[in-house]
Tab-separated table of C-alpha atoms in Angstrom:
chain	number	residue	atom	x	y	z
A	28	MET	CA	-17.286	12.533	-23.103
A	29	LYS	CA	-14.806	13.116	-20.285
A	30	ALA	CA	-15.914	12.634	-16.685
A	31	CYS	CA	-15.498	15.481	-14.215
A	32	ASN	CA	-12.150	15.102	-12.470
A	33	GLN	CA	-13.408	16.472	-9.130
A	34	LEU	CA	-16.601	16.324	-7.096
A	35	ILE	CA	-17.688	18.589	-4.245
A	36	ARG	CA	-20.443	17.674	-1.803
A	37	LYS	CA	-21.885	19.766	1.027
A	38	PHE	CA	-22.683	18.418	4.494
A	39	THR	CA	-24.240	19.800	7.667
A	40	VAL	CA	-22.725	18.238	10.787
A	41	ARG	CA	-25.404	16.325	12.686
A	42	ASN	CA	-25.407	15.786	16.441
A	43	TYR	CA	-25.095	11.988	16.125
A	44	GLU	CA	-21.914	12.472	14.068
A	45	THR	CA	-20.162	14.348	16.866
A	46	ASP	CA	-18.276	13.345	20.018
A	47	PHE	CA	-18.532	14.432	23.669
A	48	GLU	CA	-17.326	17.928	22.676
A	49	GLN	CA	-19.750	18.112	19.738
A	50	LYS	CA	-16.848	17.925	17.291
A	51	LEU	CA	-17.054	15.726	14.199
A	52	LYS	CA	-15.862	12.200	15.027
A	53	PRO	CA	-13.051	10.659	12.942
A	54	SER	CA	-15.449	7.923	11.818
A	55	ALA	CA	-17.876	10.576	10.555
A	56	VAL	CA	-14.995	12.274	8.724
A	57	LEU	CA	-14.340	8.975	6.933
A	58	GLY	CA	-18.067	8.637	6.296
A	59	TYR	CA	-18.168	11.994	4.504
A	60	PHE	CA	-15.130	10.997	2.460
A	61	GLN	CA	-16.555	7.584	1.615
A	62	GLU	CA	-19.903	9.021	0.530
A	63	THR	CA	-18.295	11.683	-1.653
A	64	ALA	CA	-15.908	9.171	-3.235
A	65	GLY	CA	-18.825	6.823	-3.907
A	66	ASP	CA	-20.775	9.550	-5.688
A	67	HIS	CA	-17.753	10.492	-7.783
A	68	SER	CA	-17.126	6.846	-8.689
A	69	GLU	CA	-20.708	6.657	-9.944
A	70	GLU	CA	-20.129	9.692	-12.155
A	71	MET	CA	-16.916	8.103	-13.451
A	72	GLY	CA	-18.714	4.873	-14.378
A	73	LEU	CA	-17.047	2.870	-11.600
A	74	GLY	CA	-19.811	2.915	-9.019
A	75	PHE	CA	-21.026	0.065	-6.819
A	76	LYS	CA	-23.786	-1.134	-9.153
A	77	LYS	CA	-21.563	-1.095	-12.234
A	78	LEU	CA	-18.791	-3.049	-10.523
A	79	ALA	CA	-21.267	-5.462	-8.921
A	80	GLN	CA	-22.503	-6.454	-12.377
A	81	ASP	CA	-19.024	-7.823	-13.039
A	82	GLY	CA	-18.663	-9.372	-9.585
A	83	PHE	CA	-16.325	-6.672	-8.280
A	84	TYR	CA	-16.386	-4.167	-5.428
A	85	TRP	CA	-14.318	-1.307	-3.994
A	86	VAL	CA	-12.259	-1.599	-0.806
A	87	LEU	CA	-10.306	1.072	1.017
A	88	SER	CA	-6.729	-0.085	1.588
A	89	LYS	CA	-5.093	2.845	3.412
A	90	ILE	CA	-5.989	6.374	4.408
A	91	TYR	CA	-4.147	9.252	6.056
A	92	VAL	CA	-6.071	12.258	7.416
A	93	GLU	CA	-4.601	15.604	8.539
A	94	ILE	CA	-6.698	17.774	10.838
A	95	ASP	CA	-6.341	21.540	11.047
A	96	ARG	CA	-9.646	21.935	12.856
A	97	LEU	CA	-12.571	19.602	13.403
A	98	PRO	CA	-15.960	21.007	12.391
A	99	GLU	CA	-18.640	21.121	15.074
A	100	PHE	CA	-22.363	20.457	15.411
A	101	ARG	CA	-24.423	22.354	12.813
A	102	ASP	CA	-21.343	23.553	10.896
A	103	GLU	CA	-21.725	23.478	7.129
A	104	ILE	CA	-18.744	22.054	5.262
A	105	SER	CA	-17.902	21.079	1.701
A	106	VAL	CA	-15.885	17.980	0.827
A	107	ALA	CA	-13.942	17.862	-2.434
A	108	THR	CA	-12.455	14.657	-3.825
A	109	TRP	CA	-10.348	13.865	-6.865
A	110	PRO	CA	-8.635	10.682	-8.090
A	111	HIS	CA	-5.013	10.359	-9.151
A	112	LEU	CA	-3.707	8.355	-12.080
A	113	PRO	CA	-4.081	4.665	-11.119
A	114	ASN	CA	-1.156	2.269	-11.275
A	115	LYS	CA	-1.193	-1.524	-11.726
A	116	ALA	CA	-3.787	-2.248	-9.043
A	117	ILE	CA	-4.031	0.820	-6.796
A	118	TYR	CA	-6.398	3.765	-7.134
A	119	GLU	CA	-5.271	6.828	-5.179
A	120	ARG	CA	-7.699	9.558	-4.156
A	121	SER	CA	-7.433	12.887	-2.308
A	122	PHE	CA	-9.958	14.689	-0.130
A	123	ALA	CA	-10.184	18.239	1.225
A	124	ALA	CA	-12.889	19.591	3.545
A	125	LYS	CA	-13.535	23.321	3.901
A	126	ASP	CA	-15.802	25.392	6.124
A	127	SER	CA	-18.377	27.875	4.820
A	128	SER	CA	-15.725	30.611	4.561
A	129	GLY	CA	-13.435	28.442	2.436
A	130	GLU	CA	-10.887	27.603	5.149
A	131	VAL	CA	-9.428	24.103	4.773
A	132	LEU	CA	-10.217	21.990	7.833
A	133	LEU	CA	-9.211	18.474	6.787
A	134	ARG	CA	-6.913	16.955	4.166
A	135	ALA	CA	-6.630	13.290	3.266
A	136	PHE	CA	-4.836	10.934	0.915
A	137	SER	CA	-6.075	7.390	0.352
A	138	ARG	CA	-5.416	4.184	-1.538
A	139	TRP	CA	-8.159	1.912	-2.842
A	140	CYS	CA	-8.391	-1.295	-4.827
A	141	ILE	CA	-11.073	-3.350	-6.534
A	142	LEU	CA	-11.671	-6.917	-5.352
A	143	ASP	CA	-13.214	-9.904	-7.103
A	144	ALA	CA	-16.193	-10.929	-4.944
A	145	ARG	CA	-15.754	-14.594	-5.873
A	146	SER	CA	-12.038	-15.033	-5.273
A	147	GLY	CA	-11.369	-12.120	-2.914
A	148	ARG	CA	-8.342	-11.208	-5.015
A	149	ILE	CA	-7.296	-7.754	-6.158
A	150	VAL	CA	-8.362	-6.969	-9.727
A	151	PRO	CA	-5.635	-5.320	-11.860
A	152	CYS	CA	-6.526	-1.912	-13.286
A	153	SER	CA	-6.035	-3.364	-16.788
A	154	LYS	CA	-9.096	-5.584	-16.212
A	155	ILE	CA	-11.332	-2.564	-15.513
A	156	SER	CA	-12.624	-0.153	-18.155
A	157	GLN	CA	-11.075	3.122	-17.004
A	158	PRO	CA	-12.904	6.460	-17.317
A	159	GLU	CA	-11.764	9.171	-19.689
A	160	ILE	CA	-10.675	11.842	-17.247
A	161	ASP	CA	-8.015	14.500	-16.729
A	162	PHE	CA	-6.407	13.167	-13.577
A	163	ILE	CA	-5.146	15.693	-11.020
A	164	GLY	CA	-1.590	15.098	-9.839
A	165	GLU	CA	-1.624	17.314	-6.741
A	166	ARG	CA	-2.387	15.527	-3.485
A	167	ALA	CA	-4.453	17.095	-0.733
A	168	ALA	CA	-1.941	15.724	1.808
A	169	ASP	CA	1.666	14.990	0.934
A	170	PHE	CA	2.213	11.686	2.728
A	171	ASP	CA	4.263	8.556	1.992
A	172	ALA	CA	5.307	7.324	5.468
A	173	TRP	CA	2.924	4.371	5.435
A	174	ARG	CA	4.912	2.058	7.752
A	175	ILE	CA	3.381	1.810	11.231
A	176	ASP	CA	5.414	0.725	14.257
A	177	GLU	CA	4.296	-2.545	15.803
A	178	VAL	CA	2.487	-2.624	19.127
A	179	LYS	CA	4.829	-4.829	21.135
A	180	SER	CA	2.760	-5.346	24.283
A	181	LYS	CA	-0.561	-7.104	23.742
A	182	ALA	CA	-1.245	-8.342	27.258
A	183	VAL	CA	-4.548	-6.524	27.871
A	184	PRO	CA	-6.739	-5.021	25.118
A	185	ASP	CA	-7.492	-1.302	25.282
A	186	PHE	CA	-10.816	-1.968	23.558
A	187	SER	CA	-12.712	-5.093	22.460
A	188	ILE	CA	-15.873	-5.766	20.471
A	189	LYS	CA	-17.816	-8.770	19.208
A	190	ILE	CA	-19.031	-7.964	15.704
A	191	ALA	CA	-22.776	-7.919	15.080
A	192	ASN	CA	-24.976	-6.836	12.179
A	193	SER	CA	-24.951	-3.099	13.038
A	194	GLU	CA	-21.252	-2.943	12.109
A	195	TYR	CA	-21.899	-4.210	8.560
A	196	ASP	CA	-21.924	-2.413	5.220
A	197	LEU	CA	-23.438	-3.456	1.897
A	198	ASN	CA	-20.484	-5.792	1.236
A	199	ASN	CA	-21.433	-7.852	4.301
A	200	HIS	CA	-18.381	-7.118	6.396
A	201	VAL	CA	-17.444	-4.425	8.910
A	202	ASN	CA	-17.753	-0.970	7.371
A	203	ASN	CA	-14.399	0.775	6.947
A	204	ILE	CA	-15.481	3.816	8.912
A	205	LYS	CA	-16.312	1.705	11.994
A	206	TYR	CA	-12.629	0.964	12.577
A	207	ALA	CA	-11.986	4.629	13.314
A	208	ASP	CA	-14.385	4.361	16.268
A	209	TYR	CA	-12.588	1.223	17.454
A	210	VAL	CA	-9.188	2.926	17.198
A	211	PHE	CA	-10.253	5.985	19.173
A	212	ASN	CA	-12.095	3.853	21.735
A	213	CYS	CA	-8.587	2.804	22.828
A	214	PHE	CA	-8.248	6.295	24.349
A	215	SER	CA	-10.121	7.588	27.381
A	216	VAL	CA	-12.251	10.727	27.386
A	217	ALA	CA	-9.602	12.360	29.580
A	218	GLU	CA	-6.842	11.524	27.067
A	219	LEU	CA	-8.829	12.887	24.144
A	220	LYS	CA	-9.711	16.069	26.035
A	221	LYS	CA	-6.096	16.643	27.002
A	222	HIS	CA	-4.534	16.593	23.536
A	223	ARG	CA	-5.614	18.016	20.186
A	224	LEU	CA	-5.849	15.444	17.391
A	225	LYS	CA	-3.469	16.329	14.550
A	226	ALA	CA	-3.724	13.335	12.204
A	227	PHE	CA	-4.494	9.633	11.919
A	228	GLN	CA	-3.932	6.831	9.456
A	229	ILE	CA	-5.534	3.413	9.105
A	230	HIS	CA	-4.359	0.373	7.132
A	231	TYR	CA	-7.083	-2.142	6.342
A	232	ILE	CA	-5.518	-5.603	6.307
A	233	GLN	CA	-8.342	-8.139	6.619
A	234	GLN	CA	-12.106	-8.117	6.681
A	235	SER	CA	-14.143	-8.858	9.803
A	236	HIS	CA	-17.531	-10.535	9.985
A	237	GLU	CA	-20.392	-11.290	12.332
A	238	SER	CA	-19.335	-13.078	15.557
A	239	ASP	CA	-15.653	-12.194	15.135
A	240	ARG	CA	-14.043	-10.843	18.293
A	241	LEU	CA	-11.753	-7.872	17.737
A	242	ASP	CA	-9.199	-6.791	20.332
A	243	PHE	CA	-7.411	-3.465	19.962
A	244	TYR	CA	-4.087	-2.554	21.527
A	245	LYS	CA	-2.340	0.818	21.606
A	246	GLU	CA	1.246	1.821	22.356
A	247	ASN	CA	2.816	5.228	22.897
A	248	GLN	CA	5.656	5.684	20.388
A	249	GLY	CA	6.682	9.066	21.843
A	250	ASP	CA	6.201	12.680	20.753
A	251	GLY	CA	2.415	12.342	20.868
A	252	VAL	CA	2.340	9.417	18.398
A	253	PHE	CA	0.469	6.178	19.134
A	254	SER	CA	0.325	2.904	17.237
A	255	VAL	CA	-2.862	0.824	17.345
A	256	GLU	CA	-3.401	-2.761	16.196
A	257	GLY	CA	-6.639	-4.687	15.808
A	258	ILE	CA	-6.455	-8.482	16.238
A	259	LYS	CA	-9.252	-10.826	15.125
A	260	ASN	CA	-10.117	-13.875	17.256
A	261	GLY	CA	-6.751	-13.678	18.993
A	262	ARG	CA	-4.842	-14.589	15.838
A	263	GLU	CA	-5.039	-12.358	12.778
A	264	GLN	CA	-4.309	-8.662	12.382
A	265	VAL	CA	-7.223	-6.815	10.789
A	266	ILE	CA	-6.009	-3.210	10.959
A	267	ALA	CA	-2.998	-1.139	11.898
A	268	ALA	CA	-3.344	2.530	12.751
A	269	ARG	CA	-1.329	5.519	13.871
A	270	VAL	CA	-2.601	8.557	15.733
A	271	TRP	CA	-0.827	11.915	16.131
A	272	PHE	CA	-1.683	14.288	18.983
A	273	GLU	CA	-0.348	17.804	19.359
C-alpha cells in the first residue's frame, strides 16, 4: 500500500512561540516544520522509532525559509509537507504554511540525511528501505543558492551561549530549531523592528553538546543580507546562516 505523499497539520500560535511583537519566531516556524515532517516520516515508515531500531536517526542538513507574512498570536495555520525523490544520501522536503483563509504565509525547502548513531556517518539511501510513494517534484520554494558568504571579522561575538540540558533534543545534542534563536539573537530588538524579515537559511555543520561554548558572529553583506556563523569552543564552525531583510 502506498504512503500518502503529503501531510497537513494544523497549529494555533501560542504566546510562548511569539516574539516581542507577538509574531511567530523563526525557531517556532522550524518547530512546526520539524513536527510535521516527523509525523509524515512516521506515516512513511521512516519515523524515529523505526530508524532507532537499526541504530539510525534523522538530521536536518540545510533549510531555506521564505516569509510572506509571519502569523501572530492565536492565529490558526496549516502546515503542509511533502518529500522529493531522494538521491544517493540526501532527502529533500518542502513545506508550505497557510492561514485560515488559505493564503500562503511561509514556504521552505530543506535537505535531510540519516546518520548512523554508532559511527556518526551518513547512511546511503540504498541502505534504507524506502517507502512506496508518489513523490512530488514541485518545490514550495525554488532555491539552490546554498553558498553563504564567510563572516570575515570575528573579533567580538554578537551572541554567545554555554550549552546546557534545556537546549537538547531526543538525540542528546542541541535541537536544530534552537540555532534559529541563536542566529536572530545576533540582532537587536531595534534592528528587528526596523526591517521586515524576508527569508533565512541555516546550514547545520556540526553537533553541539552540553558545556560547549558557542559564539555567533554576523556581518552585513549589503542589500539587507547578513551572514552569520556559529563557532564552537573558539575552534569549530557549527552552523552558517544567511538572513534577508526587506
